[in-house]
């Protein structure tokens, strides 16, 4: 069933467009790019035909991330099918998760610091103890909620392409998998 979801999404987009088309059967401009972006960002496989729509989508950048997400969501909402049943949730999941859930980005945003107390025994008989506070940096092994929402959305397919390897205190990190 999951393998059919991208096909169903493509059919939904084309059927909805045909029903709403007035003078032409071909989408153009940002309307076309937004529909293509929805399809391309709903799948882990992105053929070269996705390049223009993905480029357009990721070119939308604002100073604050919340503004970037809002503008990207507005762009995806241009697609006529974005209002169909289940599609507003998909558009929201894409706007919040796409481009923010790969290994490079997760390693950046999930970086944390904490202070731990390290003690070692000192002295001739090692009966004394010397302690100091040390700040360590590690990468959180849990994905942010927006990634889980994006990856588990009913219309997305094969998006979980990262995994956490290692131990947080010993250099653990997110890696891309294929």
JSON list of C-alpha atoms in Angstrom, two decimals:
[
{"chain": "A", "resi": 1, "resn": "UNK", "atom": "CA", "xyz": [0.00, 0.00, 0.00]},
{"chain": "A", "resi": 2, "resn": "UNK", "atom": "CA", "xyz": [2.79, 2.45, 0.86]},
{"chain": "A", "resi": 3, "resn": "UNK", "atom": "CA", "xyz": [4.26, 2.08, -2.62]},
{"chain": "A", "resi": 4, "resn": "UNK", "atom": "CA", "xyz": [0.98, 3.25, -4.12]},
{"chain": "A", "resi": 5, "resn": "UNK", "atom": "CA", "xyz": [0.84, 6.50, -2.16]},
{"chain": "A", "resi": 6, "resn": "UNK", "atom": "CA", "xyz": [3.10, 8.53, -4.52]},
{"chain": "A", "resi": 7, "resn": "UNK", "atom": "CA", "xyz": [1.11, 7.24, -7.48]},
{"chain": "A", "resi": 8, "resn": "UNK", "atom": "CA", "xyz": [-2.15, 8.16, -5.75]},
{"chain": "A", "resi": 9, "resn": "UNK", "atom": "CA", "xyz": [-0.80, 11.61, -4.96]},
{"chain": "A", "resi": 10, "resn": "UNK", "atom": "CA", "xyz": [0.19, 12.14, -8.58]},
{"chain": "A", "resi": 11, "resn": "UNK", "atom": "CA", "xyz": [-3.23, 11.03, -9.74]},
{"chain": "A", "resi": 12, "resn": "UNK", "atom": "CA", "xyz": [-4.91, 13.26, -7.19]},
{"chain": "A", "resi": 13, "resn": "UNK", "atom": "CA", "xyz": [-2.94, 16.27, -8.36]},
{"chain": "A", "resi": 14, "resn": "UNK", "atom": "CA", "xyz": [-3.66, 15.65, -12.04]},
{"chain": "A", "resi": 15, "resn": "UNK", "atom": "CA", "xyz": [-7.34, 14.75, -11.57]},
{"chain": "A", "resi": 16, "resn": "UNK", "atom": "CA", "xyz": [-7.98, 17.77, -9.35]},
{"chain": "A", "resi": 17, "resn": "UNK", "atom": "CA", "xyz": [-6.23, 20.05, -11.79]},
{"chain": "A", "resi": 18, "resn": "UNK", "atom": "CA", "xyz": [-8.21, 18.72, -14.74]},
{"chain": "A", "resi": 19, "resn": "UNK", "atom": "CA", "xyz": [-11.45, 19.26, -12.86]},
{"chain": "A", "resi": 20, "resn": "UNK", "atom": "CA", "xyz": [-10.47, 22.83, -12.01]},
{"chain": "A", "resi": 21, "resn": "UNK", "atom": "CA", "xyz": [-8.76, 23.78, -15.30]},
{"chain": "A", "resi": 22, "resn": "UNK", "atom": "CA", "xyz": [-10.45, 26.49, -17.29]},
{"chain": "A", "resi": 23, "resn": "UNK", "atom": "CA", "xyz": [-8.53, 27.01, -20.50]},
{"chain": "A", "resi": 24, "resn": "UNK", "atom": "CA", "xyz": [-5.59, 24.62, -20.47]},
{"chain": "A", "resi": 25, "resn": "UNK", "atom": "CA", "xyz": [-4.64, 21.18, -19.24]},
{"chain": "A", "resi": 26, "resn": "UNK", "atom": "CA", "xyz": [-1.08, 22.11, -18.32]},
{"chain": "A", "resi": 27, "resn": "UNK", "atom": "CA", "xyz": [0.06, 23.75, -15.10]},
{"chain": "A", "resi": 28, "resn": "UNK", "atom": "CA", "xyz": [2.66, 26.49, -15.49]},
{"chain": "A", "resi": 29, "resn": "UNK", "atom": "CA", "xyz": [4.80, 28.78, -13.36]},
{"chain": "A", "resi": 30, "resn": "UNK", "atom": "CA", "xyz": [4.68, 28.61, -9.58]},
{"chain": "A", "resi": 31, "resn": "UNK", "atom": "CA", "xyz": [1.44, 26.60, -9.64]},
{"chain": "A", "resi": 32, "resn": "UNK", "atom": "CA", "xyz": [3.22, 23.82, -11.51]},
{"chain": "A", "resi": 33, "resn": "UNK", "atom": "CA", "xyz": [6.35, 24.09, -9.37]},
{"chain": "A", "resi": 34, "resn": "UNK", "atom": "CA", "xyz": [4.34, 23.94, -6.15]},
{"chain": "A", "resi": 35, "resn": "UNK", "atom": "CA", "xyz": [2.47, 20.79, -7.25]},
{"chain": "A", "resi": 36, "resn": "UNK", "atom": "CA", "xyz": [5.72, 19.18, -8.38]},
{"chain": "A", "resi": 37, "resn": "UNK", "atom": "CA", "xyz": [7.39, 20.15, -5.10]},
{"chain": "A", "resi": 38, "resn": "UNK", "atom": "CA", "xyz": [4.62, 18.43, -3.13]},
{"chain": "A", "resi": 39, "resn": "UNK", "atom": "CA", "xyz": [5.12, 15.25, -5.13]},
{"chain": "A", "resi": 40, "resn": "UNK", "atom": "CA", "xyz": [8.90, 15.37, -5.04]},
{"chain": "A", "resi": 41, "resn": "UNK", "atom": "CA", "xyz": [9.11, 16.18, -1.32]},
{"chain": "A", "resi": 42, "resn": "UNK", "atom": "CA", "xyz": [6.68, 13.35, -0.51]},
{"chain": "A", "resi": 43, "resn": "UNK", "atom": "CA", "xyz": [9.13, 10.74, -1.72]},
{"chain": "A", "resi": 44, "resn": "UNK", "atom": "CA", "xyz": [12.65, 9.80, -0.73]},
{"chain": "A", "resi": 45, "resn": "UNK", "atom": "CA", "xyz": [13.48, 9.28, -4.40]},
{"chain": "A", "resi": 46, "resn": "UNK", "atom": "CA", "xyz": [13.95, 12.53, -6.30]},
{"chain": "A", "resi": 47, "resn": "UNK", "atom": "CA", "xyz": [14.52, 12.20, -10.04]},
{"chain": "A", "resi": 48, "resn": "UNK", "atom": "CA", "xyz": [16.19, 14.98, -12.02]},
{"chain": "A", "resi": 49, "resn": "UNK", "atom": "CA", "xyz": [12.76, 16.25, -13.07]},
{"chain": "A", "resi": 50, "resn": "UNK", "atom": "CA", "xyz": [12.31, 17.40, -9.48]},
{"chain": "A", "resi": 51, "resn": "UNK", "atom": "CA", "xyz": [15.28, 19.78, -9.61]},
{"chain": "A", "resi": 52, "resn": "UNK", "atom": "CA", "xyz": [13.41, 22.97, -10.68]},
{"chain": "A", "resi": 53, "resn": "UNK", "atom": "CA", "xyz": [10.60, 22.60, -8.14]},
{"chain": "A", "resi": 54, "resn": "UNK", "atom": "CA", "xyz": [12.95, 21.60, -5.31]},
{"chain": "A", "resi": 55, "resn": "UNK", "atom": "CA", "xyz": [15.24, 24.51, -6.14]},
{"chain": "A", "resi": 56, "resn": "UNK", "atom": "CA", "xyz": [12.29, 26.92, -6.13]},
{"chain": "A", "resi": 57, "resn": "UNK", "atom": "CA", "xyz": [11.01, 25.53, -2.81]},
{"chain": "A", "resi": 58, "resn": "UNK", "atom": "CA", "xyz": [14.39, 25.73, -1.03]},
{"chain": "A", "resi": 59, "resn": "UNK", "atom": "CA", "xyz": [15.10, 29.18, -2.48]},
{"chain": "A", "resi": 60, "resn": "UNK", "atom": "CA", "xyz": [12.36, 30.52, -0.21]},
{"chain": "A", "resi": 61, "resn": "UNK", "atom": "CA", "xyz": [14.31, 31.82, 2.80]},
{"chain": "A", "resi": 62, "resn": "UNK", "atom": "CA", "xyz": [13.51, 34.41, 5.40]},
{"chain": "A", "resi": 63, "resn": "UNK", "atom": "CA", "xyz": [15.51, 35.74, 8.33]},
{"chain": "A", "resi": 64, "resn": "UNK", "atom": "CA", "xyz": [13.61, 33.64, 10.89]},
{"chain": "A", "resi": 65, "resn": "UNK", "atom": "CA", "xyz": [12.95, 29.92, 10.40]},
{"chain": "A", "resi": 66, "resn": "UNK", "atom": "CA", "xyz": [9.26, 30.30, 11.34]},
{"chain": "A", "resi": 67, "resn": "UNK", "atom": "CA", "xyz": [8.87, 32.87, 8.54]},
{"chain": "A", "resi": 68, "resn": "UNK", "atom": "CA", "xyz": [10.67, 30.59, 6.09]},
{"chain": "A", "resi": 69, "resn": "UNK", "atom": "CA", "xyz": [8.34, 27.71, 7.00]},
{"chain": "A", "resi": 70, "resn": "UNK", "atom": "CA", "xyz": [5.27, 29.93, 6.62]},
{"chain": "A", "resi": 71, "resn": "UNK", "atom": "CA", "xyz": [6.39, 31.21, 3.19]},
{"chain": "A", "resi": 72, "resn": "UNK", "atom": "CA", "xyz": [7.23, 27.69, 2.00]},
{"chain": "A", "resi": 73, "resn": "UNK", "atom": "CA", "xyz": [3.83, 26.49, 3.17]},
{"chain": "A", "resi": 74, "resn": "UNK", "atom": "CA", "xyz": [2.21, 29.39, 1.28]},
{"chain": "A", "resi": 75, "resn": "UNK", "atom": "CA", "xyz": [4.14, 28.35, -1.84]},
{"chain": "A", "resi": 76, "resn": "UNK", "atom": "CA", "xyz": [2.98, 24.72, -1.58]},
{"chain": "A", "resi": 77, "resn": "UNK", "atom": "CA", "xyz": [-0.59, 25.90, -1.00]},
{"chain": "A", "resi": 78, "resn": "UNK", "atom": "CA", "xyz": [-0.63, 27.43, -4.49]},
{"chain": "A", "resi": 79, "resn": "UNK", "atom": "CA", "xyz": [-1.13, 23.93, -5.90]},
{"chain": "A", "resi": 80, "resn": "UNK", "atom": "CA", "xyz": [-4.87, 23.36, -6.60]},
{"chain": "A", "resi": 81, "resn": "UNK", "atom": "CA", "xyz": [-4.72, 19.92, -4.95]},
{"chain": "A", "resi": 82, "resn": "UNK", "atom": "CA", "xyz": [-3.34, 21.31, -1.71]},
{"chain": "A", "resi": 83, "resn": "UNK", "atom": "CA", "xyz": [-6.87, 21.86, -0.43]},
{"chain": "A", "resi": 84, "resn": "UNK", "atom": "CA", "xyz": [-8.05, 18.27, -1.09]},
{"chain": "A", "resi": 85, "resn": "UNK", "atom": "CA", "xyz": [-8.71, 15.82, 1.74]},
{"chain": "A", "resi": 86, "resn": "UNK", "atom": "CA", "xyz": [-5.50, 14.98, 3.58]},
{"chain": "A", "resi": 87, "resn": "UNK", "atom": "CA", "xyz": [-3.41, 17.41, 1.55]},
{"chain": "A", "resi": 88, "resn": "UNK", "atom": "CA", "xyz": [-3.34, 20.36, 4.00]},
{"chain": "A", "resi": 89, "resn": "UNK", "atom": "CA", "xyz": [-1.74, 18.02, 6.54]},
{"chain": "A", "resi": 90, "resn": "UNK", "atom": "CA", "xyz": [0.79, 16.88, 3.95]},
{"chain": "A", "resi": 91, "resn": "UNK", "atom": "CA", "xyz": [1.63, 20.46, 2.98]},
{"chain": "A", "resi": 92, "resn": "UNK", "atom": "CA", "xyz": [2.11, 21.35, 6.65]},
{"chain": "A", "resi": 93, "resn": "UNK", "atom": "CA", "xyz": [4.32, 18.29, 7.26]},
{"chain": "A", "resi": 94, "resn": "UNK", "atom": "CA", "xyz": [6.44, 19.07, 4.19]},
{"chain": "A", "resi": 95, "resn": "UNK", "atom": "CA", "xyz": [6.82, 22.75, 5.13]},
{"chain": "A", "resi": 96, "resn": "UNK", "atom": "CA", "xyz": [7.94, 21.83, 8.63]},
{"chain": "A", "resi": 97, "resn": "UNK", "atom": "CA", "xyz": [10.13, 18.83, 7.81]},
{"chain": "A", "resi": 98, "resn": "UNK", "atom": "CA", "xyz": [11.48, 18.93, 4.27]},
{"chain": "A", "resi": 99, "resn": "UNK", "atom": "CA", "xyz": [15.14, 19.85, 4.22]},
{"chain": "A", "resi": 100, "resn": "UNK", "atom": "CA", "xyz": [15.34, 19.82, 7.97]},
{"chain": "A", "resi": 101, "resn": "UNK", "atom": "CA", "xyz": [15.58, 16.07, 8.60]},
{"chain": "A", "resi": 102, "resn": "UNK", "atom": "CA", "xyz": [18.74, 14.98, 6.78]},
{"chain": "A", "resi": 103, "resn": "UNK", "atom": "CA", "xyz": [21.88, 13.95, 8.67]},
{"chain": "A", "resi": 104, "resn": "UNK", "atom": "CA", "xyz": [23.73, 17.23, 8.15]},
{"chain": "A", "resi": 105, "resn": "UNK", "atom": "CA", "xyz": [20.85, 19.33, 9.47]},
{"chain": "A", "resi": 106, "resn": "UNK", "atom": "CA", "xyz": [20.04, 16.96, 12.36]},
{"chain": "A", "resi": 107, "resn": "UNK", "atom": "CA", "xyz": [23.68, 16.99, 13.44]},
{"chain": "A", "resi": 108, "resn": "UNK", "atom": "CA", "xyz": [23.51, 20.78, 13.46]},
{"chain": "A", "resi": 109, "resn": "UNK", "atom": "CA", "xyz": [20.18, 21.35, 15.23]},
{"chain": "A", "resi": 110, "resn": "UNK", "atom": "CA", "xyz": [20.41, 18.45, 17.67]},
{"chain": "A", "resi": 111, "resn": "UNK", "atom": "CA", "xyz": [23.81, 19.54, 19.01]},
{"chain": "A", "resi": 112, "resn": "UNK", "atom": "CA", "xyz": [23.65, 19.98, 22.77]},
{"chain": "A", "resi": 113, "resn": "UNK", "atom": "CA", "xyz": [26.08, 20.78, 25.56]},
{"chain": "A", "resi": 114, "resn": "UNK", "atom": "CA", "xyz": [26.08, 19.66, 29.14]},
{"chain": "A", "resi": 115, "resn": "UNK", "atom": "CA", "xyz": [28.41, 19.99, 32.08]},
{"chain": "A", "resi": 116, "resn": "UNK", "atom": "CA", "xyz": [29.57, 16.84, 33.79]},
{"chain": "A", "resi": 117, "resn": "UNK", "atom": "CA", "xyz": [31.79, 16.38, 36.82]},
{"chain": "A", "resi": 118, "resn": "UNK", "atom": "CA", "xyz": [34.93, 14.33, 36.13]},
{"chain": "A", "resi": 119, "resn": "UNK", "atom": "CA", "xyz": [36.87, 13.02, 39.05]},
{"chain": "A", "resi": 120, "resn": "UNK", "atom": "CA", "xyz": [40.17, 11.18, 39.17]},
{"chain": "A", "resi": 121, "resn": "UNK", "atom": "CA", "xyz": [42.16, 9.72, 41.97]},
{"chain": "A", "resi": 122, "resn": "UNK", "atom": "CA", "xyz": [45.46, 11.42, 42.67]},
{"chain": "A", "resi": 123, "resn": "UNK", "atom": "CA", "xyz": [48.33, 11.10, 45.06]},
{"chain": "A", "resi": 124, "resn": "UNK", "atom": "CA", "xyz": [50.85, 8.39, 45.69]},
{"chain": "A", "resi": 125, "resn": "UNK", "atom": "CA", "xyz": [48.29, 5.93, 47.03]},
{"chain": "A", "resi": 126, "resn": "UNK", "atom": "CA", "xyz": [45.45, 7.28, 44.87]},
{"chain": "A", "resi": 127, "resn": "UNK", "atom": "CA", "xyz": [43.41, 8.02, 48.00]},
{"chain": "A", "resi": 128, "resn": "UNK", "atom": "CA", "xyz": [42.74, 11.64, 47.16]},
{"chain": "A", "resi": 129, "resn": "UNK", "atom": "CA", "xyz": [40.33, 12.80, 44.50]},
{"chain": "A", "resi": 130, "resn": "UNK", "atom": "CA", "xyz": [40.50, 15.77, 42.18]},
{"chain": "A", "resi": 131, "resn": "UNK", "atom": "CA", "xyz": [37.29, 16.80, 40.43]},
{"chain": "A", "resi": 132, "resn": "UNK", "atom": "CA", "xyz": [36.51, 19.39, 37.81]},
{"chain": "A", "resi": 133, "resn": "UNK", "atom": "CA", "xyz": [33.49, 20.37, 35.76]},
{"chain": "A", "resi": 134, "resn": "UNK", "atom": "CA", "xyz": [33.84, 19.67, 32.05]},
{"chain": "A", "resi": 135, "resn": "UNK", "atom": "CA", "xyz": [31.48, 20.85, 29.33]},
{"chain": "A", "resi": 136, "resn": "UNK", "atom": "CA", "xyz": [30.89, 18.28, 26.62]},
{"chain": "A", "resi": 137, "resn": "UNK", "atom": "CA", "xyz": [29.13, 18.63, 23.29]},
{"chain": "A", "resi": 138, "resn": "UNK", "atom": "CA", "xyz": [27.00, 15.79, 21.96]},
{"chain": "A", "resi": 139, "resn": "UNK", "atom": "CA", "xyz": [24.29, 15.16, 19.38]},
{"chain": "A", "resi": 140, "resn": "UNK", "atom": "CA", "xyz": [20.85, 14.20, 20.64]},
{"chain": "A", "resi": 141, "resn": "UNK", "atom": "CA", "xyz": [19.82, 10.74, 19.33]},
{"chain": "A", "resi": 142, "resn": "UNK", "atom": "CA", "xyz": [16.09, 11.52, 19.05]},
{"chain": "A", "resi": 143, "resn": "UNK", "atom": "CA", "xyz": [14.63, 13.22, 16.01]},
{"chain": "A", "resi": 144, "resn": "UNK", "atom": "CA", "xyz": [12.67, 16.43, 16.47]},
{"chain": "A", "resi": 145, "resn": "UNK", "atom": "CA", "xyz": [8.90, 16.05, 16.38]},
{"chain": "A", "resi": 146, "resn": "UNK", "atom": "CA", "xyz": [8.64, 17.80, 13.00]},
{"chain": "A", "resi": 147, "resn": "UNK", "atom": "CA", "xyz": [10.80, 15.07, 11.42]},
{"chain": "A", "resi": 148, "resn": "UNK", "atom": "CA", "xyz": [8.65, 12.28, 12.81]},
{"chain": "A", "resi": 149, "resn": "UNK", "atom": "CA", "xyz": [5.51, 14.06, 11.65]},
{"chain": "A", "resi": 150, "resn": "UNK", "atom": "CA", "xyz": [6.96, 14.57, 8.17]},
{"chain": "A", "resi": 151, "resn": "UNK", "atom": "CA", "xyz": [8.17, 10.98, 7.84]},
{"chain": "A", "resi": 152, "resn": "UNK", "atom": "CA", "xyz": [5.01, 9.39, 9.22]},
{"chain": "A", "resi": 153, "resn": "UNK", "atom": "CA", "xyz": [2.54, 11.46, 7.22]},
{"chain": "A", "resi": 154, "resn": "UNK", "atom": "CA", "xyz": [0.17, 9.16, 5.28]},
{"chain": "A", "resi": 155, "resn": "UNK", "atom": "CA", "xyz": [1.16, 10.55, 1.89]},
{"chain": "A", "resi": 156, "resn": "UNK", "atom": "CA", "xyz": [4.93, 10.43, 2.27]},
{"chain": "A", "resi": 157, "resn": "UNK", "atom": "CA", "xyz": [7.00, 7.51, 1.06]},
{"chain": "A", "resi": 158, "resn": "UNK", "atom": "CA", "xyz": [10.49, 6.24, 1.94]},
{"chain": "A", "resi": 159, "resn": "UNK", "atom": "CA", "xyz": [11.57, 9.35, 3.81]},
{"chain": "A", "resi": 160, "resn": "UNK", "atom": "CA", "xyz": [13.23, 7.81, 6.85]},
{"chain": "A", "resi": 161, "resn": "UNK", "atom": "CA", "xyz": [16.72, 7.87, 5.35]},
{"chain": "A", "resi": 162, "resn": "UNK", "atom": "CA", "xyz": [18.80, 8.78, 8.39]},
{"chain": "A", "resi": 163, "resn": "UNK", "atom": "CA", "xyz": [19.79, 6.87, 11.46]},
{"chain": "A", "resi": 164, "resn": "UNK", "atom": "CA", "xyz": [21.70, 7.60, 14.62]},
{"chain": "A", "resi": 165, "resn": "UNK", "atom": "CA", "xyz": [24.95, 5.68, 15.08]},
{"chain": "A", "resi": 166, "resn": "UNK", "atom": "CA", "xyz": [27.09, 5.48, 18.18]},
{"chain": "A", "resi": 167, "resn": "UNK", "atom": "CA", "xyz": [26.67, 6.75, 21.70]},
{"chain": "A", "resi": 168, "resn": "UNK", "atom": "CA", "xyz": [25.92, 10.44, 22.41]},
{"chain": "A", "resi": 169, "resn": "UNK", "atom": "CA", "xyz": [28.79, 10.79, 24.90]},
{"chain": "A", "resi": 170, "resn": "UNK", "atom": "CA", "xyz": [31.24, 9.10, 22.53]},
{"chain": "A", "resi": 171, "resn": "UNK", "atom": "CA", "xyz": [30.75, 10.97, 19.26]},
{"chain": "A", "resi": 172, "resn": "UNK", "atom": "CA", "xyz": [27.38, 9.56, 18.19]},
{"chain": "A", "resi": 173, "resn": "UNK", "atom": "CA", "xyz": [25.83, 11.28, 15.18]},
{"chain": "A", "resi": 174, "resn": "UNK", "atom": "CA", "xyz": [23.19, 11.11, 12.47]},
{"chain": "A", "resi": 175, "resn": "UNK", "atom": "CA", "xyz": [24.16, 9.51, 9.15]},
{"chain": "A", "resi": 176, "resn": "UNK", "atom": "CA", "xyz": [22.32, 9.29, 5.83]},
{"chain": "A", "resi": 177, "resn": "UNK", "atom": "CA", "xyz": [21.36, 5.79, 4.72]},
{"chain": "A", "resi": 178, "resn": "UNK", "atom": "CA", "xyz": [20.24, 4.53, 1.32]}
]
